Amino acid sequence: MAKRLRILVAKPGLDGHDRGAKIVARGLRDAGFEVIYTGLHQTPEMIAEAALQEDVDAVGLSILSGAHMTLFPDVVRLLGEKGAGDILVFGGGIIPDEDKQTLEGLGVGRLFGPGTEIREIVEYLRDRFSDRVAEETGD
Amino acid sequence: MDDSQLKRRFAEWEQEYSKRPARACETLSGVSLKPVYTPLDLPDADYLRDLGLPGQYPFTRGIHPDMYRGRLWTMRQFAGFGSARDTNARYKFLLGHGETGLSVAFDFPTLYGRDSDDARARGEVGKCGVAISSLDDMATLFEGIPLDKVSTSMTINGPAAVIWAFYIAAAELQGVKPEVLRGTIQNDILKEYIAQKSWLFPPEPSMRVITDIMRFASEQVPRWNTISISGYHIREAGSTAAQELAFTLKDGLTYVEAGIAAGLDVDGFAPRLSYFFNSHLDFFEEVAKFRAARRIWAREMRETFKAKDPRSWLLRFHTQTAGCSLTAQQPENNIARTGFQALAAVLGGTQSLHTNSMDETWALPTEKAVLIALRTQQLIAEETGAASVADPLGGSWYVEALTDELERQAREYFRKIDALGGMVRAIEHGFPQREIADASYRHQRAVEEGRRTVVGVNRYQLEGEKLEIPLLRIDPEVEKSQCERLSELRRRRDGARVEQVLTDLREACAGTDNVMPLVLDAARARATLGEICQAMKDVFGEYVEPPMF
């Protein structure tokens, strides 16, 4: 049996736009992932802590408040400090291309914008973790 | 006309039609549609009972006898970014180009009752709206804008009492008395739990503060709209048109019940309630929704709540075009989308309108983008002729049938909500939240499966598209300078006085006195937004939403 990938979908900061996060959470679950959704108003510390406790493969951050340049690096840094730098941090929201490039340079995974289809995110995650899933399938 | 003759002719026509391979159609919200509408779709129509004349009960055709001939709708662009000074400049720009009312967009920390220097605010100060942490920020926001001359709408909910107090106190600093102030605070906490998610306290104390605000307004700020009962965010969260209509009106009726239960006379506060709807892509469905909203409200206010003052029966509303319908791909197309949506709002009889800018799926709008959005309204007003005649789509068999259908669906939801014990209980059960999440997911599936076309996204894409419009950037220095101004404020104010007003406020919250005069005192003493909200949270507690998807 292949291990099911565990994904934490998180809403950092005070941003209340949760339509996208909920759609992605539901879509990933329907695609066979194990999904944990943090709910709203999480600090980067709360998210990093939840990622460790839930032993997830990836954290998907949804940010539509313009605070992406602060919150993505914070979560990446905190995970690194906790020795969990192997957890992928990816995400989506209202993020200009220029900022996407800067964030990807800081070790953030892919950032999806408006109009993304869920299957693109599914394909990205399956592809990103193909070795992890394959290894465990081989056991 | 002889109905039986029409029935026969229609049956023949239908038989002929059914031989053709035409596609099935439904509205954006899933109402299935016939290929054509005729008088047969309105078998029980009674003109005076269901439509009336403009300015007459049940106001289906509009709230004014002369509609836009008397006065155009207010062109009110929702705006706010960076510091109070940045936004003040944007307001002057918009007013200088023919805007007729102001509308304040606050940043997330402000919406959530937190100061710019709160640890939880980091990264969000001035990003999604303007940062307002004190009376001084509010005074800067309106510097050089006479508050006795403009009307101002403020999208603020959890901390509405505090922001409103800042506004009243800022007017005092300009020498303007509360009784001449005109404007709106959104103050619609029920839809915060349902959709927008910027709450502070749990539902019960929130409802108490709202009734305090209604009472204070009726005594001291009589021209102020105390609640803007909002469907906008419900729709943006993914609801259907019928859900937007039903949940919003049910929220409104719940505030009326609360006001009456608090001992207020319905005609004392109901005329100061206004509405705020979304105008989405499905043109006729939106027009029908606005018409149905007016009719339902008039009937409920007169028949159920026995309001006597005709102003209590009038559903006045602001409209914003649908942000969630805009695409990041080929963003210039959003100008056209917004134009159609704005026209639907005008044909639906809106009192006030915001048109979105083409670049809003990328960032807050640039000056150029917002000017095109404002010009779109001016084109509709001045060039299309749409403002010449009241309710021009009234009498269309299609629009009347759709208006009836939306009223029927809304009333069906009213019954379900009543069966759950009313709107507050339904929200606690997560009922509207779940209905909206389901509708939103259904829509996403329909787009992904190609059953619903989004131009530029799942059809008519451009190969290797590059963004060719400039974007507004918020200077990261805004957060720093805002924090500096706050610590300067804390240094120079009378600290003992602040302590005293906050203690008095906590006492009022714990007792039954109206909290508004104490919030106003706290504002004048330069207590900050975060401090005032914290004092109230000390007594009322803080709402926490159980996560679900």
XYZ file of N, CA and C in Angstrom, chain B residues 336-548:
639
model
N -14.711 44.474 -18.924
C -16.002 44.134 -19.526
C -16.897 43.406 -18.523
N -16.316 42.446 -17.803
C -17.120 41.728 -16.795
C -17.755 42.713 -15.821
N -16.940 43.627 -15.319
C -17.420 44.589 -14.339
C -18.502 45.486 -14.932
N -18.349 45.830 -16.203
C -19.352 46.664 -16.869
C -20.719 45.997 -16.910
N -20.739 44.711 -17.275
C -22.026 43.995 -17.317
C -22.647 43.919 -15.923
N -21.808 43.643 -14.937
C -22.307 43.481 -13.571
C -22.838 44.809 -13.032
N -22.152 45.886 -13.373
C -22.591 47.204 -12.921
C -23.925 47.561 -13.570
N -24.079 47.217 -14.834
C -25.346 47.492 -15.519
C -26.484 46.710 -14.871
N -26.213 45.466 -14.477
C -27.254 44.668 -13.799
C -27.667 45.347 -12.494
N -26.696 45.904 -11.775
C -27.010 46.572 -10.507
C -27.893 47.791 -10.740
N -27.599 48.530 -11.801
C -28.388 49.733 -12.106
C -29.796 49.324 -12.557
N -29.887 48.312 -13.403
C -31.211 47.852 -13.835
C -31.966 47.214 -12.665
N -31.246 46.792 -11.655
C -31.871 46.238 -10.451
C -32.213 47.315 -9.427
N -31.862 48.564 -9.713
C -32.305 49.673 -8.862
C -31.431 49.956 -7.647
N -30.113 49.794 -7.791
C -29.240 50.028 -6.635
C -29.194 51.513 -6.254
N -28.902 51.783 -4.982
C -28.759 53.170 -4.515
C -27.316 53.640 -4.572
N -26.396 52.699 -4.667
C -24.991 53.050 -4.549
C -24.202 51.906 -5.168
N -23.046 52.225 -5.752
C -22.350 51.189 -6.528
C -20.834 51.336 -6.446
N -20.186 50.194 -6.277
C -18.729 50.106 -6.421
C -18.439 49.211 -7.603
N -17.559 49.654 -8.481
C -17.120 48.813 -9.593
C -15.674 48.402 -9.338
N -15.424 47.091 -9.469
C -14.078 46.577 -9.230
C -13.125 46.974 -10.347
N -11.863 46.973 -10.034
C -10.833 47.311 -11.007
C -10.262 46.031 -11.611
N -9.726 46.175 -12.826
C -9.295 44.995 -13.574
C -8.134 44.243 -12.925
N -7.379 44.937 -12.073
C -6.132 44.343 -11.561
C -6.280 43.695 -10.180
N -7.517 43.553 -9.700
C -7.683 43.158 -8.298
C -7.451 41.689 -7.995
N -7.243 40.864 -9.026
C -6.819 39.493 -8.706
C -5.306 39.446 -8.516
N -4.658 40.587 -8.676
C -3.200 40.640 -8.508
C -2.780 41.455 -7.298
N -3.510 42.553 -7.054
C -3.104 43.475 -5.988
C -4.240 44.478 -5.794
N -4.081 45.393 -4.858
C -5.034 46.497 -4.765
C -4.877 47.362 -6.013
N -5.935 48.055 -6.425
C -5.903 48.700 -7.736
C -4.991 49.918 -7.830
N -4.437 50.089 -9.014
C -3.684 51.315 -9.312
C -4.688 52.441 -9.580
N -4.172 53.675 -9.611
C -5.021 54.831 -9.901
C -5.698 54.683 -11.267
N -4.933 54.247 -12.241
C -5.459 54.120 -13.597
C -6.594 53.085 -13.641
N -6.388 51.957 -12.959
C -7.390 50.888 -12.999
C -8.675 51.330 -12.299
N -8.533 52.055 -11.200
C -9.712 52.469 -10.449
C -10.449 53.573 -11.207
N -9.712 54.359 -11.972
C -10.360 55.409 -12.762
C -11.212 54.785 -13.874
N -10.706 53.729 -14.508
C -11.503 53.035 -15.534
C -12.771 52.461 -14.894
N -12.616 51.934 -13.685
C -13.778 51.356 -12.993
C -14.822 52.437 -12.697
N -14.370 53.593 -12.248
C -15.300 54.696 -11.983
C -15.930 55.178 -13.288
N -15.112 55.287 -14.330
C -15.638 55.723 -15.631
C -16.711 54.765 -16.146
N -16.575 53.487 -15.836
C -17.577 52.504 -16.258
C -18.952 52.892 -15.720
N -18.997 53.343 -14.477
C -20.275 53.783 -13.898
C -20.770 55.044 -14.600
N -19.840 55.948 -14.883
C -20.240 57.199 -15.529
C -20.750 56.941 -16.949
N -20.170 55.933 -17.621
C -20.663 55.546 -18.949
C -22.101 55.046 -18.860
N -22.353 54.200 -17.867
C -23.705 53.672 -17.724
C -24.672 54.821 -17.433
N -24.261 55.729 -16.549
C -25.135 56.824 -16.135
C -25.393 57.814 -17.266
N -24.362 58.129 -18.012
C -24.465 59.253 -18.931
C -24.664 58.855 -20.396
N -24.243 57.648 -20.767
C -24.262 57.319 -22.199
C -25.254 56.225 -22.600
N -25.547 55.285 -21.693
C -26.330 54.119 -22.148
C -27.839 54.329 -22.122
N -28.307 55.315 -21.384
C -29.748 55.506 -21.258
C -30.384 54.581 -20.223
N -29.565 53.780 -19.542
C -30.119 52.804 -18.598
C -30.760 53.480 -17.386
N -30.418 54.752 -17.153
C -30.921 55.425 -15.958
C -32.168 56.263 -16.251
N -32.725 56.138 -17.446
C -33.823 57.031 -17.828
C -35.183 56.589 -17.322
N -35.383 55.270 -17.220
C -36.710 54.738 -16.918
C -36.602 53.770 -15.733
N -37.538 53.840 -14.813
C -37.494 52.960 -13.641
C -37.721 51.504 -14.043
N -36.951 50.625 -13.452
C -37.140 49.169 -13.612
C -37.434 48.760 -15.054
N -36.524 49.068 -15.972
C -36.828 48.811 -17.384
C -37.058 47.342 -17.721
N -36.595 46.418 -16.896
C -36.814 45.000 -17.195
C -38.092 44.458 -16.545
N -38.747 45.295 -15.745
C -40.009 44.870 -15.137
C -41.009 44.531 -16.241
N -41.758 43.452 -16.059
C -42.720 43.065 -17.074
C -42.161 42.083 -18.083
N -40.849 41.894 -18.049
C -40.275 40.814 -18.861
C -40.731 39.510 -18.224
N -41.347 38.634 -19.041
C -41.852 37.391 -18.441
C -40.720 36.607 -17.782
N -39.568 36.653 -18.451
C -38.408 35.933 -17.901
C -38.000 36.533 -16.553
N -37.797 37.853 -16.518
C -37.300 38.473 -15.281
C -38.342 38.353 -14.164
N -39.613 38.469 -14.503
C -40.634 38.315 -13.458
C -40.676 36.874 -12.934
N -40.550 35.888 -13.841
C -40.574 34.481 -13.406
C -39.361 34.183 -12.522
N -38.219 34.763 -12.896
C -36.994 34.541 -12.130
C -37.080 35.245 -10.765
N -37.703 36.408 -10.743
C -37.902 37.128 -9.474
C -38.765 36.276 -8.537
N -39.845 35.714 -9.087
C -40.717 34.844 -8.278
C -39.951 33.624 -7.780
N -39.142 33.035 -8.664
C -38.415 31.822 -8.306
C -37.398 32.106 -7.193
N -36.718 33.231 -7.283
C -35.735 33.556 -6.242
C -36.433 33.826 -4.910
N -37.588 34.480 -4.958
C -38.327 34.691 -3.710
C -38.742 33.338 -3.123
N -39.183 32.441 -3.987
C -39.611 31.120 -3.509
C -38.432 30.376 -2.857
N -37.274 30.395 -3.516
C -36.106 29.692 -2.957
C -35.648 30.327 -1.635
N -35.726 31.651 -1.560
C -35.312 32.329 -0.318
C -36.251 31.924 0.817
N -37.539 31.881 0.528
C -38.488 31.523 1.590
C -38.322 30.068 2.032
N -37.924 29.224 1.111
C -37.627 27.831 1.448
C -36.467 27.773 2.458
N -35.433 28.584 2.217
C -34.322 28.667 3.169
C -34.787 29.249 4.507
N -35.670 30.251 4.469
C -36.187 30.827 5.726
C -36.797 29.705 6.583
N -37.561 28.830 5.926
C -38.219 27.742 6.673
C -37.182 26.802 7.287
N -36.144 26.469 6.523
C -35.104 25.578 7.053
C -34.405 26.214 8.250
N -34.124 27.511 8.143
C -33.418 28.211 9.220
C -34.315 28.302 10.449
N -35.586 28.583 10.234
C -36.526 28.624 11.367
C -36.585 27.266 12.063
N -36.554 26.201 11.268
C -36.620 24.857 11.853
C -35.385 24.567 12.707
N -34.277 25.233 12.410
C -33.064 25.046 13.213
C -33.061 25.942 14.450
N -34.089 26.791 14.595
C -34.173 27.657 15.766
C -33.740 29.088 15.498
N -33.729 29.485 14.239
C -33.372 30.866 13.896
C -31.952 30.967 13.386
N -31.586 32.172 12.928
C -30.306 32.359 12.238
C -29.110 32.163 13.160
N -29.179 32.672 14.402
C -28.013 32.533 15.293
C -27.734 31.044 15.544
N -28.794 30.286 15.812
C -28.612 28.838 16.026
C -28.108 28.160 14.752
N -28.681 28.561 13.609
C -28.272 27.944 12.329
C -26.781 28.175 12.082
N -26.316 29.377 12.431
C -24.884 29.678 12.262
C -24.060 28.816 13.213
N -24.540 28.680 14.443
C -23.816 27.835 15.410
C -23.746 26.380 14.940
N -24.803 25.954 14.233
C -24.781 24.599 13.644
C -23.910 24.527 12.401
N -23.475 25.695 11.894
C -22.680 25.714 10.659
C -23.513 25.516 9.415
N -24.845 25.734 9.518
C -25.711 25.447 8.364
C -25.432 26.335 7.151
N -25.506 27.679 7.302
C -25.215 28.483 6.099
C -23.786 28.289 5.616
N -22.846 28.143 6.556
C -21.443 27.957 6.164
C -21.294 26.718 5.269
N -21.981 25.626 5.659
C -21.861 24.385 4.894
C -22.542 24.497 3.525
N -23.713 25.136 3.507
C -24.419 25.310 2.228
C -23.543 26.083 1.244
N -22.862 27.123 1.752
C -22.017 27.955 0.891
C -20.792 27.172 0.426
N -20.148 26.451 1.359
C -18.947 25.681 0.987
C -19.302 24.636 -0.071
N -20.475 24.013 0.068
C -20.893 23.013 -0.919
C -21.108 23.657 -2.289
N -21.787 24.813 -2.292
C -22.051 25.501 -3.565
C -20.744 25.931 -4.216
N -19.814 26.396 -3.391
C -18.536 26.867 -3.907
C -17.743 25.712 -4.531
N -17.778 24.554 -3.883
C -17.066 23.383 -4.403
C -17.735 22.873 -5.689
N -19.081 22.896 -5.710
C -19.800 22.488 -6.924
C -19.383 23.352 -8.108
N -19.281 24.668 -7.849
C -18.890 25.588 -8.924
C -17.477 25.266 -9.417
N -16.574 25.029 -8.486
C -15.189 24.716 -8.859
C -15.135 23.456 -9.733
N -15.917 22.418 -9.333
C -15.949 21.180 -10.127
C -16.485 21.465 -11.528
N -17.517 22.289 -11.591
C -18.126 22.585 -12.893
C -17.113 23.275 -13.813
N -16.307 24.158 -13.234
C -15.280 24.833 -14.041
C -14.221 23.828 -14.475
N -13.785 22.992 -13.528
C -12.711 22.049 -13.849
C -13.152 20.992 -14.850
N -14.444 20.655 -14.825
C -14.941 19.650 -15.762
C -15.398 20.293 -17.072
N -15.221 21.601 -17.178
C -15.549 22.277 -18.430
C -17.036 22.514 -18.639
N -17.841 22.245 -17.620
C -19.280 22.492 -17.748
C -19.579 23.979 -17.624
N -18.648 24.715 -17.069
C -18.825 26.160 -16.893
C -17.599 26.824 -17.513
N -17.832 27.738 -18.434
C -16.705 28.375 -19.125
C -16.263 29.640 -18.398
N -14.968 29.766 -18.185
C -14.397 31.020 -17.697
C -13.422 31.492 -18.775
N -13.802 32.568 -19.439
C -13.033 33.037 -20.600
C -11.609 33.403 -20.173
N -10.658 32.846 -20.881
C -9.252 33.128 -20.574
C -8.659 32.155 -19.569
N -9.532 31.364 -18.922
C -9.044 30.428 -17.900
C -9.179 28.982 -18.378
N -10.405 28.557 -18.684
C -10.531 27.195 -19.208
C -10.960 27.162 -20.685
N -11.130 28.322 -21.290
C -11.286 28.433 -22.757
C -10.683 29.757 -23.194
N -10.344 29.825 -24.442
C -9.793 31.064 -25.032
C -8.560 31.562 -24.287
N -7.736 30.624 -23.833
C -6.506 31.032 -23.153
C -5.510 31.606 -24.159
N -4.577 32.404 -23.651
C -3.477 32.887 -24.482
C -2.241 32.061 -24.153
N -1.605 31.582 -25.185
C -0.386 30.795 -25.025
C 0.720 31.683 -24.439
N 1.384 31.220 -23.381
C 2.521 31.959 -22.820
C 2.199 33.379 -22.382
N 1.013 33.550 -21.812
C 0.564 34.893 -21.424
C 1.477 35.543 -20.385
N 1.759 36.816 -20.579
C 2.532 37.590 -19.599
C 1.685 38.761 -19.122
N 1.806 39.068 -17.845
C 1.027 40.175 -17.283
C 1.554 41.495 -17.846
N 0.637 42.276 -18.415
C 1.096 43.517 -19.052
C 0.526 44.766 -18.403
N -0.024 44.619 -17.199
C -0.522 45.813 -16.512
C 0.340 46.074 -15.281
N 0.523 47.351 -14.924
C 1.321 47.667 -13.732
C 0.540 47.345 -12.458
N 1.230 47.027 -11.373
C 0.562 46.703 -10.115
C 0.949 47.698 -9.028
N 0.006 47.920 -8.109
C 0.272 48.789 -6.957
C 1.077 48.004 -5.919
N 2.150 48.609 -5.411
C 2.928 47.959 -4.354
C 2.782 48.786 -3.089
N 2.620 48.092 -1.971
C 2.536 48.790 -0.683
C 3.944 48.862 -0.106
N 4.359 50.067 0.213
C 5.686 50.280 0.765
C 5.817 49.566 2.120
N 6.813 48.694 2.282
C 6.985 47.992 3.572
C 7.253 48.950 4.732
N 7.666 50.181 4.394
C 7.909 51.181 5.440
C 6.628 51.585 6.167
N 5.461 51.339 5.518
C 4.175 51.739 6.114
C 4.025 51.137 7.509
N 4.335 49.843 7.623
C 4.165 49.159 8.909
C 5.058 49.803 9.975
N 6.299 50.076 9.590
C 7.246 50.633 10.541
C 6.806 52.030 11.006
N 6.455 52.883 10.064
C 6.107 54.253 10.455
C 4.781 54.274 11.219
N 3.894 53.365 10.869
C 2.625 53.268 11.607
C 2.903 52.875 13.074
N 3.809 51.928 13.275
C 4.158 51.505 14.638
C 4.821 52.659 15.404
N 5.646 53.426 14.707
C 6.296 54.560 15.363
C 5.268 55.598 15.796
N 4.309 55.883 14.916
C 3.273 56.861 15.269
C 2.482 56.408 16.494
N 2.243 55.088 16.564
C 1.478 54.564 17.696
C 2.249 54.708 19.009
N 3.545 54.422 18.978
C 4.270 54.525 20.252
C 4.399 55.996 20.664
N 4.485 56.869 19.675
C 4.488 58.310 19.948
C 3.156 58.721 20.610
N 2.050 58.206 20.068
C 0.726 58.496 20.644
C 0.650 58.021 22.098
N 1.157 56.821 22.337
C 1.093 56.271 23.695
C 1.927 57.097 24.667
N 3.020 57.687 24.156
C 3.860 58.526 25.018
C 3.169 59.831 25.395
N 2.501 60.431 24.408
C 2.050 61.801 24.665
C 0.659 61.892 25.306
N -0.131 60.825 25.297
C -1.485 60.908 25.843
C -1.466 60.787 27.373
N -2.611 61.061 27.996
C -2.756 60.976 29.447
C -3.064 59.516 29.817
N -2.041 58.801 30.251
C -2.176 57.363 30.505
C -3.207 57.029 31.569
N -3.274 57.857 32.619
C -4.225 57.593 33.693
C -5.656 57.724 33.190
N -5.859 58.716 32.338
C -7.187 58.939 31.743
C -7.595 57.725 30.895
N -6.652 57.200 30.111
C -6.923 56.033 29.276
C -7.324 54.837 30.155
N -6.552 54.616 31.240
C -6.870 53.513 32.160
C -8.298 53.649 32.674
N -8.656 54.890 33.059
C -9.975 55.134 33.640
C -11.094 54.844 32.631
N -10.942 55.344 31.402
C -12.038 55.134 30.432
C -12.169 53.653 30.083
N -11.054 52.943 30.065
C -11.137 51.516 29.740
C -11.797 50.730 30.881
N -11.519 51.150 32.116
C -12.179 50.516 33.264
C -13.690 50.766 33.214
N -14.053 52.016 32.918
C -15.487 52.345 32.811
C -16.151 51.518 31.705
N -15.423 51.363 30.609
C -15.974 50.600 29.476
C -16.200 49.134 29.868
N -15.231 48.542 30.577
C -15.393 47.145 31.017
C -16.642 47.015 31.879
N -16.856 47.992 32.739
C -18.043 47.953 33.622
C -19.329 48.001 32.816
N -19.346 48.888 31.813
C -20.553 48.993 30.979
C -20.802 47.683 30.238
N -19.730 47.060 29.772
C -19.874 45.786 29.058
C -20.451 44.717 29.985
N -19.991 44.720 31.222
C -20.466 43.713 32.169
C -21.899 43.996 32.617
N -22.303 45.265 32.559
C -23.665 45.619 32.975
C -24.598 45.750 31.790
N -25.544 46.684 31.901
C -26.522 46.820 30.817
C -26.524 48.217 30.198
N -25.646 49.117 30.680
C -25.601 50.460 30.089
C -25.154 50.380 28.635
N -25.603 51.358 27.841
C -25.168 51.434 26.453
C -23.648 51.640 26.410
N -22.952 50.798 25.664
C -21.488 50.892 25.618
C -20.994 52.044 24.737
N -21.836 52.516 23.834
C -21.373 53.494 22.829
C -20.774 54.771 23.422
N -21.450 55.429 24.402
C -20.856 56.666 24.928
C -19.484 56.418 25.558
N -19.278 55.233 26.127
C -17.983 54.938 26.754
C -16.913 54.641 25.721
N -17.310 53.988 24.644
C -16.356 53.752 23.550
C -15.934 55.101 22.972
N -16.888 56.007 22.855
C -16.592 57.339 22.318
C -15.635 58.100 23.247
N -15.870 58.012 24.554
C -14.944 58.630 25.509
C -13.539 58.052 25.363
N -13.472 56.754 25.210
C -12.171 56.090 25.079
C -11.462 56.566 23.807
N -12.239 56.727 22.735
C -11.657 57.217 21.480
C -11.081 58.617 21.680
N -11.862 59.482 22.332
C -11.408 60.868 22.546
C -10.153 60.918 23.418
N -10.053 59.953 24.366
C -8.885 59.930 25.268
C -7.661 59.322 24.575
N -7.798 58.984 23.289
C -6.714 58.395 22.489
C -6.374 56.971 22.936
N -7.348 56.281 23.521
C -7.154 54.836 23.666
C -7.134 54.276 22.249
N -6.344 53.241 22.007
C -6.225 52.722 20.638
C -7.308 51.676 20.368
N -7.451 51.375 19.085
C -8.407 50.348 18.664
C -8.185 49.041 19.416
N -6.925 48.611 19.458
C -6.608 47.332 20.090
C -6.927 47.350 21.576
N -6.633 48.488 22.235
C -6.891 48.579 23.680
C -8.390 48.553 23.985
N -9.154 49.274 23.173
C -10.601 49.322 23.413
C -11.218 47.941 23.156
N -10.803 47.331 22.047
C -11.353 46.004 21.729
C -10.947 44.981 22.786
N -9.707 45.101 23.284
C -9.270 44.153 24.315
C -10.101 44.316 25.584
N -10.401 45.567 25.954
C -11.228 45.785 27.149
C -12.583 45.105 26.984
N -13.137 45.194 25.778
C -14.441 44.566 25.537
C -14.317 43.042 25.520
N -13.222 42.538 24.928
C -13.002 41.080 24.907
C -12.799 40.534 26.322
N -12.210 41.358 27.202
C -12.022 40.918 28.591
C -13.360 40.495 29.200
N -14.412 41.196 28.803
C -15.732 40.891 29.365
C -16.513 39.912 28.481
N -16.480 40.162 27.181
C -17.351 39.388 26.270
C -16.738 38.068 25.809
N -15.419 37.946 25.902
C -14.758 36.763 25.348
C -14.525 36.930 23.863
N -13.861 35.929 23.285
C -13.505 36.002 21.868
C -14.088 34.794 21.148
N -14.565 35.010 19.936
C -15.157 33.912 19.178
C -14.064 33.081 18.507
N -14.205 31.776 18.553
C -13.286 30.891 17.832
C -14.122 29.978 16.946
N -13.773 29.944 15.675
C -14.547 29.136 14.732
C -14.009 27.714 14.689
N -14.891 26.719 14.785
C -14.404 25.350 14.573
C -14.046 25.163 13.107
N -12.797 24.720 12.789
C -12.426 24.579 11.378
C -13.218 23.478 10.691
N -13.712 23.757 9.518
C -14.350 22.699 8.717
C -14.184 23.045 7.246
